[in-house]
Coordinates of C-alpha atoms and ligand atoms in Angstrom, one line a residue:
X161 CA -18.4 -89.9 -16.0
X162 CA -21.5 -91.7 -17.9
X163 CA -24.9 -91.6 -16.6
X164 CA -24.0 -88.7 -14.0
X165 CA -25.5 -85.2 -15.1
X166 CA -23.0 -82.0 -14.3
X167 CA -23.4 -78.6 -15.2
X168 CA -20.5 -76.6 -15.9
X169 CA -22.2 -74.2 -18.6
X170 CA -25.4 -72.4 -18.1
X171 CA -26.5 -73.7 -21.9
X172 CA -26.2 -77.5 -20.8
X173 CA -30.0 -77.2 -19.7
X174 CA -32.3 -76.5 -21.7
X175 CA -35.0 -73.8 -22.0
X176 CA -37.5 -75.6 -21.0
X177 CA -35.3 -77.2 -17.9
X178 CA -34.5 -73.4 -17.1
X179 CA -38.7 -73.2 -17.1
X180 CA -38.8 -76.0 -15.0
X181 CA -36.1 -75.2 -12.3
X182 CA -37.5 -71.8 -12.6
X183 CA -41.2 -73.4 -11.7
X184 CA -39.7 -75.6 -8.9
X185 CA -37.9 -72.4 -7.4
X186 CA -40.7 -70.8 -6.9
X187 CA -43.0 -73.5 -5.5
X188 CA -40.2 -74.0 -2.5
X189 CA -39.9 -70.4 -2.1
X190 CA -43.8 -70.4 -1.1
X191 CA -43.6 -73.8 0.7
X192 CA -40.1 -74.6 1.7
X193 CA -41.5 -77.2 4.3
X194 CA -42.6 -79.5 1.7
X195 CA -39.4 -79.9 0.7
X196 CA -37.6 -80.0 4.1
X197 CA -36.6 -84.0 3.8
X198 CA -36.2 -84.5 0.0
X199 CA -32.5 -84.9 0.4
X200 CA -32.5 -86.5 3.6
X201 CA -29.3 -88.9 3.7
X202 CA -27.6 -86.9 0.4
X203 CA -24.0 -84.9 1.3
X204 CA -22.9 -81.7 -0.8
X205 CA -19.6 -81.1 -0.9
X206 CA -18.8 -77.4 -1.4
X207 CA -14.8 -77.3 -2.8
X208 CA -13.7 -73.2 -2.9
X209 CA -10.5 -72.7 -4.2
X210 CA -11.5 -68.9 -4.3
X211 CA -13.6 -66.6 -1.4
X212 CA -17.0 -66.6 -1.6
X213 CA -19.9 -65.7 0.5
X214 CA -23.3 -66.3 -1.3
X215 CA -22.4 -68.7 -3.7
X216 CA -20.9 -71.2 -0.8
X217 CA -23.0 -70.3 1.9
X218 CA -26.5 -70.9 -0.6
X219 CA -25.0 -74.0 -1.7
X220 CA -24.9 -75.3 2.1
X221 CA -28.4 -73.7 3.0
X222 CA -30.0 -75.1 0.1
X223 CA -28.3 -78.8 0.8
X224 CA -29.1 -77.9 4.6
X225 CA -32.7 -76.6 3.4
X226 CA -33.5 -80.1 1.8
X227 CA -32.8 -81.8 4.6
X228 CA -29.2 -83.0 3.7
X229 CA -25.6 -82.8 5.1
X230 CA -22.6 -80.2 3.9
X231 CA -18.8 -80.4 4.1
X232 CA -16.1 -79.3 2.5
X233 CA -13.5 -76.5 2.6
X234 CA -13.4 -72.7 1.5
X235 CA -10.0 -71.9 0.6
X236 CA -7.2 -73.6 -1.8
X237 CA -4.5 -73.8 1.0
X238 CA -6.3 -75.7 4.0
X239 CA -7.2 -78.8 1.3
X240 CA -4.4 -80.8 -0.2
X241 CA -4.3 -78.6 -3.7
X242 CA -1.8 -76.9 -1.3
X243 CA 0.7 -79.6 -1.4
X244 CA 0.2 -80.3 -5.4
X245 CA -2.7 -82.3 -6.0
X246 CA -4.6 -81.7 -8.9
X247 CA -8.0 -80.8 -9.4
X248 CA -9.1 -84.4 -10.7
X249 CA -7.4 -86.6 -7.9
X250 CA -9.1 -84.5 -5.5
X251 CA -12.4 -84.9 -6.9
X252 CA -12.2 -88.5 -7.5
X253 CA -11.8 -88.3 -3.8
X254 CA -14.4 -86.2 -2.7
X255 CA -16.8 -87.6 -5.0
X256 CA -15.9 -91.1 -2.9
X257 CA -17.2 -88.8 -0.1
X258 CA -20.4 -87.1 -1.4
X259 CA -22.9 -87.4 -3.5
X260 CA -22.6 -83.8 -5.8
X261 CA -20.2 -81.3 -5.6
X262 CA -20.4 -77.7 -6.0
X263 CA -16.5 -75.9 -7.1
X264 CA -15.1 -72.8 -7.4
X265 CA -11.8 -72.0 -9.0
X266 CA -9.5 -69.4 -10.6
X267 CA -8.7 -71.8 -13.5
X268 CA -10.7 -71.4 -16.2
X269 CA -12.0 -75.1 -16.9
X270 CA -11.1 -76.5 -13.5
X271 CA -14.8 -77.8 -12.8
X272 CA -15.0 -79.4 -16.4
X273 CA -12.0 -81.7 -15.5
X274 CA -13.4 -81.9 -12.3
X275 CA -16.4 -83.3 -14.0
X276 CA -14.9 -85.7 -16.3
X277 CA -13.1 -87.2 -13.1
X278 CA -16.1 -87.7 -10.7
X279 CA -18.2 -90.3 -9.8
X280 CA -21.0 -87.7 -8.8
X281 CA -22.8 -84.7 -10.5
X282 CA -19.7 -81.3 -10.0
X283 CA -21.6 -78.2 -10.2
X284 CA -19.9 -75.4 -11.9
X285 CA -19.8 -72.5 -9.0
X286 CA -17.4 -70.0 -11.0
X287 CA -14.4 -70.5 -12.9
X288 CA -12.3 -68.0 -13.3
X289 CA -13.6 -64.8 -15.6
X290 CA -15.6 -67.6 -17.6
X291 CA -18.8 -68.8 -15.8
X292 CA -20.6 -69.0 -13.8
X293 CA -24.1 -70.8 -14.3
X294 CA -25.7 -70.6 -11.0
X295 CA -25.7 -67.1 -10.4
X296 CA -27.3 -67.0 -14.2
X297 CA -30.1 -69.7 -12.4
X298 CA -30.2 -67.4 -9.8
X299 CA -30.3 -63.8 -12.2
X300 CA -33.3 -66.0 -14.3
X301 CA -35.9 -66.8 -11.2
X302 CA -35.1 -62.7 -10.2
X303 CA -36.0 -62.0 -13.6
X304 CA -38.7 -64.2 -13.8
X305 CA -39.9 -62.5 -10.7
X306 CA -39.3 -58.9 -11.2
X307 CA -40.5 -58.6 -14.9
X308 CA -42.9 -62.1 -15.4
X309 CA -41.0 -62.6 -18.2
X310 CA -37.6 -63.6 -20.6
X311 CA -38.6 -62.1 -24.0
X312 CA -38.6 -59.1 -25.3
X313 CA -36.5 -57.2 -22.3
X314 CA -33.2 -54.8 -22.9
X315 CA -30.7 -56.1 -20.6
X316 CA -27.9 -54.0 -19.8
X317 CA -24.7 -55.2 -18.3
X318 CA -22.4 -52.2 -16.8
X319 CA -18.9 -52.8 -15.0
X320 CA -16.2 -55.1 -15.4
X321 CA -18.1 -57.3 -18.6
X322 CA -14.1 -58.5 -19.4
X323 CA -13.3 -60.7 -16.7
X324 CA -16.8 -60.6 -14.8
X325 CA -18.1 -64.4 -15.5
X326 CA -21.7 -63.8 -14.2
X327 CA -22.1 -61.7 -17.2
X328 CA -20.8 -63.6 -19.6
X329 CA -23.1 -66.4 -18.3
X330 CA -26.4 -64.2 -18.4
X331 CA -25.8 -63.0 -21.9
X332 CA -25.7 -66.8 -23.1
X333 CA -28.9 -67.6 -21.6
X334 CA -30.7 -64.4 -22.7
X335 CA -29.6 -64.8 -26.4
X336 CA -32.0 -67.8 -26.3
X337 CA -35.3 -65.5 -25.9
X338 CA -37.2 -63.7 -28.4
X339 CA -36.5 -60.3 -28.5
X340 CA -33.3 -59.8 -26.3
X341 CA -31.5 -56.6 -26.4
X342 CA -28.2 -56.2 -24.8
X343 CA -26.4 -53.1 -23.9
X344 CA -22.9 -52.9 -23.3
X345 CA -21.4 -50.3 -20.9
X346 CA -17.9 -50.5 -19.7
X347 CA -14.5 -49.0 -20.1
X348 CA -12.4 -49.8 -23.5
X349 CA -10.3 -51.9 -21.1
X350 CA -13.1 -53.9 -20.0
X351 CA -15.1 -54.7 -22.8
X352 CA -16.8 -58.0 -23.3
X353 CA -14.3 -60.3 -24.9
X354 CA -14.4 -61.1 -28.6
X355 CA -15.3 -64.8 -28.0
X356 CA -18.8 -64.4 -25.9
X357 CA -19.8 -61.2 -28.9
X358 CA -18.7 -63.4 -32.2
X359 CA -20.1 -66.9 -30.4
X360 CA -23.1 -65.9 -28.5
X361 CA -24.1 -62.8 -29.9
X362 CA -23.5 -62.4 -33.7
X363 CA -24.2 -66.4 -33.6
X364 CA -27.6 -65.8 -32.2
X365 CA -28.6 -62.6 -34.1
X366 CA -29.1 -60.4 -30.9
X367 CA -29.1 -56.7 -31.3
X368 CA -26.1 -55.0 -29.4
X369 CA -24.8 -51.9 -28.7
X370 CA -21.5 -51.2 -27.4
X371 CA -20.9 -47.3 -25.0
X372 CA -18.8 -46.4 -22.3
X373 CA -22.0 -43.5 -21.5
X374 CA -24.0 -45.7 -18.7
X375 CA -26.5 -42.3 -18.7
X376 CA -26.7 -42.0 -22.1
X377 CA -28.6 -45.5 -22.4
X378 CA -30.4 -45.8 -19.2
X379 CA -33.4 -45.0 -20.6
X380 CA -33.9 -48.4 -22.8
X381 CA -33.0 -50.7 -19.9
X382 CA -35.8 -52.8 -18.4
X383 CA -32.8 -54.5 -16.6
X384 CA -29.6 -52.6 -15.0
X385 CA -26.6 -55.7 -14.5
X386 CA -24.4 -53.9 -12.3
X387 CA -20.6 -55.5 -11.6
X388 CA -17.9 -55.1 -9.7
X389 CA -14.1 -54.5 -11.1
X390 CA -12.5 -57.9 -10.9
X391 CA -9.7 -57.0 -9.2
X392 CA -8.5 -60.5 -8.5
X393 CA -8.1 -60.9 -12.4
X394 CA -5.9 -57.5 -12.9
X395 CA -2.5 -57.8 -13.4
X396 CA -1.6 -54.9 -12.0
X397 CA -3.2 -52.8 -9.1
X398 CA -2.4 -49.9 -11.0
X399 CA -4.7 -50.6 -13.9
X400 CA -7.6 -51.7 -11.0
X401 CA -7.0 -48.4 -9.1
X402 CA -7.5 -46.5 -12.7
X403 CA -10.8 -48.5 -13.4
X404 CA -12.4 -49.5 -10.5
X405 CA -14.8 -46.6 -9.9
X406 CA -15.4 -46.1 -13.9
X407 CA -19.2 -46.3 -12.9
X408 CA -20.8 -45.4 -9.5
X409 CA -24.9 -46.1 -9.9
X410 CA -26.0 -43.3 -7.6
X411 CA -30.2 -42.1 -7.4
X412 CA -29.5 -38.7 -9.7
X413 CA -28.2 -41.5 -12.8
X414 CA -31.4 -42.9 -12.3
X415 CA -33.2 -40.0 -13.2
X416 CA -34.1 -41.0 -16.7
X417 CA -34.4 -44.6 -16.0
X418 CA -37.6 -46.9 -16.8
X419 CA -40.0 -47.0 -14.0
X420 CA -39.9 -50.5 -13.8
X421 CA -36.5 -50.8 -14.3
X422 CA -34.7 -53.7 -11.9
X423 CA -31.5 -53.6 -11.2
X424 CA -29.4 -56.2 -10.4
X425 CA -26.1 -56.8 -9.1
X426 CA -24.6 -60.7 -8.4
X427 CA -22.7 -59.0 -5.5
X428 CA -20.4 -58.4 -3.3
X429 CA -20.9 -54.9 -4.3
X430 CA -17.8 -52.7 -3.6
X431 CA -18.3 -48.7 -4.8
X432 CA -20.1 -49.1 -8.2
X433 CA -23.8 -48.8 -6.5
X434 CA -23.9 -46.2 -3.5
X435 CA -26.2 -47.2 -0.9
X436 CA -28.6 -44.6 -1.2
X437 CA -30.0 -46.4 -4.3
X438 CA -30.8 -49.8 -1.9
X439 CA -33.9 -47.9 -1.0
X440 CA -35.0 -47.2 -4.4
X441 CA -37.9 -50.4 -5.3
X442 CA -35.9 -50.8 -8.5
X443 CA -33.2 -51.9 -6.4
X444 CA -33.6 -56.0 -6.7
X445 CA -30.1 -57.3 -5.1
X446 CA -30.8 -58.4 -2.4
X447 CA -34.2 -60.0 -3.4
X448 CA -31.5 -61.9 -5.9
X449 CA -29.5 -62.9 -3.0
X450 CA -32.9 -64.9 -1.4
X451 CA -33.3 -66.4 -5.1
X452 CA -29.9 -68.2 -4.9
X453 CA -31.2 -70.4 -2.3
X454 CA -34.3 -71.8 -3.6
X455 CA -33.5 -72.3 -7.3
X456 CA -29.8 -73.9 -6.2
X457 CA -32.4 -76.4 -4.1
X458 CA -34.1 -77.2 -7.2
X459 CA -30.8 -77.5 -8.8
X460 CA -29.4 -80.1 -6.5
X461 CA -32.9 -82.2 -6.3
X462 CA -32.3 -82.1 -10.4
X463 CA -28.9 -83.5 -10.6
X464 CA -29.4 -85.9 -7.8
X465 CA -32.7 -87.5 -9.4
X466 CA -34.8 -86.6 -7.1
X467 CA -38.9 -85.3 -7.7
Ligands
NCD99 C1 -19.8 -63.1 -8.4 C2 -18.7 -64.1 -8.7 O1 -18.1 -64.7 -7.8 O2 -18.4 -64.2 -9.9 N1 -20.3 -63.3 -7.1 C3 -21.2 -64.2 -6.8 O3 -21.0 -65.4 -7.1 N2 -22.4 -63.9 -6.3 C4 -19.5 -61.7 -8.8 C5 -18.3 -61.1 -8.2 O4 -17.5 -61.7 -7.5 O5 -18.1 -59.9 -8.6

């Protein structure tokens, strides 16, 4: 719809709209009162056609947070997607409902049509193993936090980087800052696809590297992007019981890792970091997890208009 601002790809804002909701996070982490009534009146509808824990439940704290209302549903089969409807008749009905939605879905797409059907801003929550440009808001204020800074940082992505959207997402916002390295560890199987290398890397002239040795290159990384094996995106279990523990981040790997190395994981983590690294300071997941909530409230008070 005209005149109505969505955001289904992290590179629809700009860099210096990434500064700003960066800038805004981080004033309402230090002052969250000031911003307790900003969207008094406003409702967020939260549709999840997939499970989620973080990305729901920080969408409804952050709405919550601002001073507004939630509603929606967190599963495909209790909305009426279970009797056939399609993605854009039920959003041109929950946007008659709300005023900005956030979706998740296993289509790859679904929130773009969602978009182009709704009266209100539809917020991209993950689509399939494409994107997912909140968790990249969310990965950019950790950053911003941990390290002070975007440039000149070698950013390595281990895990599932095939199907796992939050990575695919992160890469396209780093390739916009000076001096980004990225590293690419994973099984054969689970490389990055050909479309995010030839269209966001080559495009962009970043420096890449390609291993399945996580140890190996360790000791370049200023940032360690952990991810989980999708197994919801496997056709076979077989295949996922072969891959899934390909990497297992325990403290002895970090032996030749940077001091100030952060590492961070979107989450929910399954075997691919053992616990006994949570301890370690380098550890920033769970920091990332309290990021989610104050940059998706200056997300919302973006798309809704509001100062
Ligand atoms: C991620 C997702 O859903 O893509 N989780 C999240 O939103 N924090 C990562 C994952 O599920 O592995």
């Amino acid at each position: 719809m005209e005149n109505v601002r969505s955001l289904i790809d992290i590179l629809e804002l700009s860099t210096e709209e990434i500064d700003q909701l960066v800038d805004v996070g981080t004033k309402i982490l230090s002052d969250p009162a000031a911003y307790a009534h900003k969207c008094d009146g406003k409702i967020l509808a939260t549709l999840f056609f997939e499970p989620s824990t973080r990305t729901r439940l920080s969408f409804e704290s952050a709405m919550l947070s601002l001073g507004g209302q939630v509603l929606g549903f967190s599963e495909a089969s209790s909305s009426s997607a279970a009797k056939g409807e399609s993605v854009a008749d039920t959003v041109r009905t929950v946007s008659c409902y709300s005023d900005i939605i956030a979706m998740r879905h296993p289509k790859e797409g679904a929130p773009l049509v969602a978009s182009q059907h709704s009266l209100v801003p539809v917020i991209n929550a993950g689509d399939g193993g494409h994107n997912h440009p909140t968790q990249t808001l969310t990965d950019l204020l950790t950053i911003h936090h941990e390290k002070g800074r975007f440039e000149n940082l070698t950013v390595g992505f281990c895990g599932d980087l095939k199907f796992g959207r939050t990575v695919h997402s992160l890469i396209s916002a780093m390739s916009r800052y000076k001096g980004t390295k990225i590293v690419l560890v994973s099984p054969e199987e689970l490389k990055l696809p050909s479309y995010v290398k030839k269209e966001v890397l080559k495009k962009n002239g970043i420096p890449y590297e390609q291993t399945t040795d996580l140890e190996e290159v360790m000791p370049k990384l200023d940032i360690l992007y952990m991810t989980r094996v999708q197994r919801e995106r496997f056709f076979n279990e077989e295949d996922y019981l072969r891959l899934k523990d390909s990497y297992i981040l325990t403290p002895d790997k970090l032996h030749n890792a940077k001091e100030d190395l952060s590492i961070l994981h979107p989450l929910p983590r399954v075997n691919e970091i053992s616990v006994a690294v949570d301890k370690d300071p380098r550890a920033a997941y769970f920091r990332q997890v309290r990021y989610g909530r104050y940059i998706r409230m200056a997300l919302i008070m973006k798309l809704l208009g509001i100062e």
